[in-house]
Amino acid sequence: MHRAPLTSHHADNSTCPPEHKHTTSGKPLTQGCPGRAYAQARCSCGNWQMKDAGKGYVNESRRRHLASHPKPTPPEPRLLGDLLRLDTP
Ligand SMILES: [Zn+2]
Ligand SMILES: [Zn+2]
């Protein structure tokens, strides 16, 4: 099961941790915080990452990517039966 956590970043690429509070309009309330410049998400599969100023957009793309990973479900008994039948002459 892969994960693609969403993180916020400052303009200098450092992480803007959740402790950094912002107003609803995005103005930083924490001293020393220059404000969020972009949001970034990186999938644990290593094949996908993205960053964009729009946090909602990154979040949506992140979900879409995660949904593209095949779910680790065990093969259905019916399919298994078909495979066994193929093996027997
Ligand atoms: Zn910050
Ligand atoms: Zn992935």
mmCIF file with all atom_site columns, C-alpha atoms and ligand atoms in Angstrom:
data_model
loop_
_atom_site.group_PDB
_atom_site.id
_atom_site.type_symbol
_atom_site.label_atom_id
_atom_site.label_alt_id
_atom_site.label_comp_id
_atom_site.label_asym_id
_atom_site.label_entity_id
_atom_site.label_seq_id
_atom_site.pdbx_PDB_ins_code
_atom_site.Cartn_x
_atom_site.Cartn_y
_atom_site.Cartn_z
_atom_site.occupancy
_atom_site.B_iso_or_equiv
_atom_site.pdbx_formal_charge
_atom_site.auth_seq_id
_atom_site.auth_comp_id
_atom_site.auth_asym_id
_atom_site.auth_atom_id
_atom_site.pdbx_PDB_model_num
ATOM   1  C  CA . MET A 1 1  ? 0.000   0.000   0.000   1.00 0.00 ? 1  MET A CA 1
ATOM   2  C  CA . HIS A 1 2  ? 1.523   3.249   -1.130  1.00 0.00 ? 2  HIS A CA 1
ATOM   3  C  CA . ARG A 1 3  ? 1.299   6.595   0.515   1.00 0.00 ? 3  ARG A CA 1
ATOM   4  C  CA . ALA A 1 4  ? 1.725   10.080  -0.854  1.00 0.00 ? 4  ALA A CA 1
ATOM   5  C  CA . PRO A 1 5  ? 1.714   12.540  2.025   1.00 0.00 ? 5  PRO A CA 1
ATOM   6  C  CA . LEU A 1 6  ? 0.995   16.146  1.221   1.00 0.00 ? 6  LEU A CA 1
ATOM   7  C  CA . THR A 1 7  ? 3.415   18.706  2.592   1.00 0.00 ? 7  THR A CA 1
ATOM   8  C  CA . SER A 1 8  ? 3.513   22.499  2.469   1.00 0.00 ? 8  SER A CA 1
ATOM   9  C  CA . HIS A 1 9  ? 6.686   24.361  1.663   1.00 0.00 ? 9  HIS A CA 1
ATOM   10 C  CA . HIS A 1 10 ? 8.175   27.836  1.892   1.00 0.00 ? 10 HIS A CA 1
ATOM   11 C  CA . ALA A 1 11 ? 9.588   29.586  -1.149  1.00 0.00 ? 11 ALA A CA 1
ATOM   12 C  CA . ASP A 1 12 ? 13.116  28.470  -0.125  1.00 0.00 ? 12 ASP A CA 1
ATOM   13 C  CA . ASN A 1 13 ? 11.999  24.807  -0.363  1.00 0.00 ? 13 ASN A CA 1
ATOM   14 C  CA . SER A 1 14 ? 12.007  24.255  3.407   1.00 0.00 ? 14 SER A CA 1
ATOM   15 C  CA . THR A 1 15 ? 8.998   22.506  4.862   1.00 0.00 ? 15 THR A CA 1
ATOM   16 C  CA . CYS A 1 16 ? 6.208   24.600  6.299   1.00 0.00 ? 16 CYS A CA 1
ATOM   17 C  CA . PRO A 1 17 ? 5.094   22.342  9.169   1.00 0.00 ? 17 PRO A CA 1
ATOM   18 C  CA . PRO A 1 18 ? 1.486   22.051  10.324  1.00 0.00 ? 18 PRO A CA 1
ATOM   19 C  CA . GLU A 1 19 ? 2.470   24.085  13.417  1.00 0.00 ? 19 GLU A CA 1
ATOM   20 C  CA . HIS A 1 20 ? 2.766   27.117  11.182  1.00 0.00 ? 20 HIS A CA 1
ATOM   21 C  CA . LYS A 1 21 ? -0.635  28.688  11.340  1.00 0.00 ? 21 LYS A CA 1
ATOM   22 C  CA . HIS A 1 22 ? -2.054  30.827  8.584   1.00 0.00 ? 22 HIS A CA 1
ATOM   23 C  CA . THR A 1 23 ? -5.051  33.019  8.158   1.00 0.00 ? 23 THR A CA 1
ATOM   24 C  CA . THR A 1 24 ? -7.804  31.812  5.875   1.00 0.00 ? 24 THR A CA 1
ATOM   25 C  CA . SER A 1 25 ? -6.357  34.060  3.186   1.00 0.00 ? 25 SER A CA 1
ATOM   26 C  CA . GLY A 1 26 ? -2.978  32.312  3.577   1.00 0.00 ? 26 GLY A CA 1
ATOM   27 C  CA . LYS A 1 27 ? -1.052  34.960  5.525   1.00 0.00 ? 27 LYS A CA 1
ATOM   28 C  CA . PRO A 1 28 ? 1.457   33.446  7.977   1.00 0.00 ? 28 PRO A CA 1
ATOM   29 C  CA . LEU A 1 29 ? 0.739   33.908  11.681  1.00 0.00 ? 29 LEU A CA 1
ATOM   30 C  CA . THR A 1 30 ? 3.884   32.185  12.942  1.00 0.00 ? 30 THR A CA 1
ATOM   31 C  CA . GLN A 1 31 ? 6.978   34.298  13.456  1.00 0.00 ? 31 GLN A CA 1
ATOM   32 C  CA . GLY A 1 32 ? 9.725   33.390  11.018  1.00 0.00 ? 32 GLY A CA 1
ATOM   33 C  CA . CYS A 1 33 ? 7.329   31.759  8.585   1.00 0.00 ? 33 CYS A CA 1
ATOM   34 C  CA . PRO A 1 34 ? 7.539   33.418  5.185   1.00 0.00 ? 34 PRO A CA 1
ATOM   35 C  CA . GLY A 1 35 ? 4.272   31.815  4.164   1.00 0.00 ? 35 GLY A CA 1
ATOM   36 C  CA . ARG A 1 36 ? 3.382   28.778  2.133   1.00 0.00 ? 36 ARG A CA 1
ATOM   37 C  CA . ALA A 1 37 ? 4.680   28.970  -1.403  1.00 0.00 ? 37 ALA A CA 1
ATOM   38 C  CA . TYR A 1 38 ? 3.569   25.593  -2.694  1.00 0.00 ? 38 TYR A CA 1
ATOM   39 C  CA . ALA A 1 39 ? 2.303   22.191  -1.715  1.00 0.00 ? 39 ALA A CA 1
ATOM   40 C  CA . GLN A 1 40 ? 4.129   19.013  -2.603  1.00 0.00 ? 40 GLN A CA 1
ATOM   41 C  CA . ALA A 1 41 ? 3.234   15.351  -2.604  1.00 0.00 ? 41 ALA A CA 1
ATOM   42 C  CA . ARG A 1 42 ? 5.503   12.420  -3.267  1.00 0.00 ? 42 ARG A CA 1
ATOM   43 C  CA . CYS A 1 43 ? 4.371   8.847   -3.590  1.00 0.00 ? 43 CYS A CA 1
ATOM   44 C  CA . SER A 1 44 ? 6.182   6.088   -1.731  1.00 0.00 ? 44 SER A CA 1
ATOM   45 C  CA . CYS A 1 45 ? 6.319   4.125   -5.013  1.00 0.00 ? 45 CYS A CA 1
ATOM   46 C  CA . GLY A 1 46 ? 8.992   6.594   -6.127  1.00 0.00 ? 46 GLY A CA 1
ATOM   47 C  CA . ASN A 1 47 ? 7.458   7.059   -9.559  1.00 0.00 ? 47 ASN A CA 1
ATOM   48 C  CA . TRP A 1 48 ? 5.350   10.067  -8.859  1.00 0.00 ? 48 TRP A CA 1
ATOM   49 C  CA . GLN A 1 49 ? 5.647   13.483  -7.294  1.00 0.00 ? 49 GLN A CA 1
ATOM   50 C  CA . MET A 1 50 ? 4.242   16.881  -7.958  1.00 0.00 ? 50 MET A CA 1
ATOM   51 C  CA . LYS A 1 51 ? 4.226   20.357  -6.571  1.00 0.00 ? 51 LYS A CA 1
ATOM   52 C  CA . ASP A 1 52 ? 1.889   23.210  -7.238  1.00 0.00 ? 52 ASP A CA 1
ATOM   53 C  CA . ALA A 1 53 ? 0.810   26.420  -5.598  1.00 0.00 ? 53 ALA A CA 1
ATOM   54 C  CA . GLY A 1 54 ? -2.688  25.043  -5.359  1.00 0.00 ? 54 GLY A CA 1
ATOM   55 C  CA . LYS A 1 55 ? -2.918  22.717  -2.407  1.00 0.00 ? 55 LYS A CA 1
ATOM   56 C  CA . GLY A 1 56 ? -6.315  21.438  -3.509  1.00 0.00 ? 56 GLY A CA 1
ATOM   57 C  CA . TYR A 1 57 ? -4.964  20.609  -6.946  1.00 0.00 ? 57 TYR A CA 1
ATOM   58 C  CA . VAL A 1 58 ? -2.024  18.653  -5.515  1.00 0.00 ? 58 VAL A CA 1
ATOM   59 C  CA . ASN A 1 59 ? -4.348  16.827  -3.173  1.00 0.00 ? 59 ASN A CA 1
ATOM   60 C  CA . GLU A 1 60 ? -6.659  15.873  -6.024  1.00 0.00 ? 60 GLU A CA 1
ATOM   61 C  CA . SER A 1 61 ? -3.785  14.660  -8.235  1.00 0.00 ? 61 SER A CA 1
ATOM   62 C  CA . ARG A 1 62 ? -2.366  12.749  -5.297  1.00 0.00 ? 62 ARG A CA 1
ATOM   63 C  CA . ARG A 1 63 ? -5.620  10.875  -4.766  1.00 0.00 ? 63 ARG A CA 1
ATOM   64 C  CA . ARG A 1 64 ? -5.884  10.163  -8.465  1.00 0.00 ? 64 ARG A CA 1
ATOM   65 C  CA . HIS A 1 65 ? -2.370  8.758   -8.543  1.00 0.00 ? 65 HIS A CA 1
ATOM   66 C  CA . LEU A 1 66 ? -2.938  6.600   -5.474  1.00 0.00 ? 66 LEU A CA 1
ATOM   67 C  CA . ALA A 1 67 ? -6.102  5.239   -7.052  1.00 0.00 ? 67 ALA A CA 1
ATOM   68 C  CA . SER A 1 68 ? -4.064  4.204   -10.098 1.00 0.00 ? 68 SER A CA 1
ATOM   69 C  CA . HIS A 1 69 ? -2.111  1.720   -8.004  1.00 0.00 ? 69 HIS A CA 1
ATOM   70 C  CA . PRO A 1 70 ? -3.582  -1.755  -8.271  1.00 0.00 ? 70 PRO A CA 1
ATOM   71 C  CA . LYS A 1 71 ? -5.081  -2.846  -5.006  1.00 0.00 ? 71 LYS A CA 1
ATOM   72 C  CA . PRO A 1 72 ? -3.264  -5.742  -3.331  1.00 0.00 ? 72 PRO A CA 1
ATOM   73 C  CA . THR A 1 73 ? -6.151  -8.182  -3.350  1.00 0.00 ? 73 THR A CA 1
ATOM   74 C  CA . PRO A 1 74 ? -5.679  -11.952 -3.445  1.00 0.00 ? 74 PRO A CA 1
ATOM   75 C  CA . PRO A 1 75 ? -6.654  -13.622 -6.734  1.00 0.00 ? 75 PRO A CA 1
ATOM   76 C  CA . GLU A 1 76 ? -10.261 -14.721 -6.943  1.00 0.00 ? 76 GLU A CA 1
ATOM   77 C  CA . PRO A 1 77 ? -10.872 -18.466 -6.612  1.00 0.00 ? 77 PRO A CA 1
ATOM   78 C  CA . ARG A 1 78 ? -12.555 -18.481 -10.040 1.00 0.00 ? 78 ARG A CA 1
ATOM   79 C  CA . LEU A 1 79 ? -9.466  -17.017 -11.749 1.00 0.00 ? 79 LEU A CA 1
ATOM   80 C  CA . LEU A 1 80 ? -7.238  -19.422 -9.870  1.00 0.00 ? 80 LEU A CA 1
ATOM   81 C  CA . GLY A 1 81 ? -9.380  -22.287 -11.133 1.00 0.00 ? 81 GLY A CA 1
ATOM   82 C  CA . ASP A 1 82 ? -8.994  -21.080 -14.715 1.00 0.00 ? 82 ASP A CA 1
ATOM   83 C  CA . LEU A 1 83 ? -5.235  -20.942 -14.339 1.00 0.00 ? 83 LEU A CA 1
ATOM   84 C  CA . LEU A 1 84 ? -5.078  -24.465 -12.963 1.00 0.00 ? 84 LEU A CA 1
ATOM   85 C  CA . ARG A 1 85 ? -7.214  -25.695 -15.833 1.00 0.00 ? 85 ARG A CA 1
ATOM   86 C  CA . LEU A 1 86 ? -4.789  -24.117 -18.331 1.00 0.00 ? 86 LEU A CA 1
ATOM   87 C  CA . ASP A 1 87 ? -1.925  -26.005 -16.723 1.00 0.00 ? 87 ASP A CA 1
ATOM   88 C  CA . THR A 1 88 ? -3.568  -29.403 -17.080 1.00 0.00 ? 88 THR A CA 1
ATOM   89 C  CA . PRO A 1 89 ? -3.505  -30.877 -20.598 1.00 0.00 ? 89 PRO A CA 1
HETATM 90 ZN ZN . ZN  B 2 .  ? 5.817   28.112  7.485   1.00 0.00 ? 1  ZN  B ZN 1
HETATM 91 ZN ZN . ZN  B 2 .  ? 2.679   5.802   -6.590  1.00 0.00 ? 2  ZN  B ZN 1
#
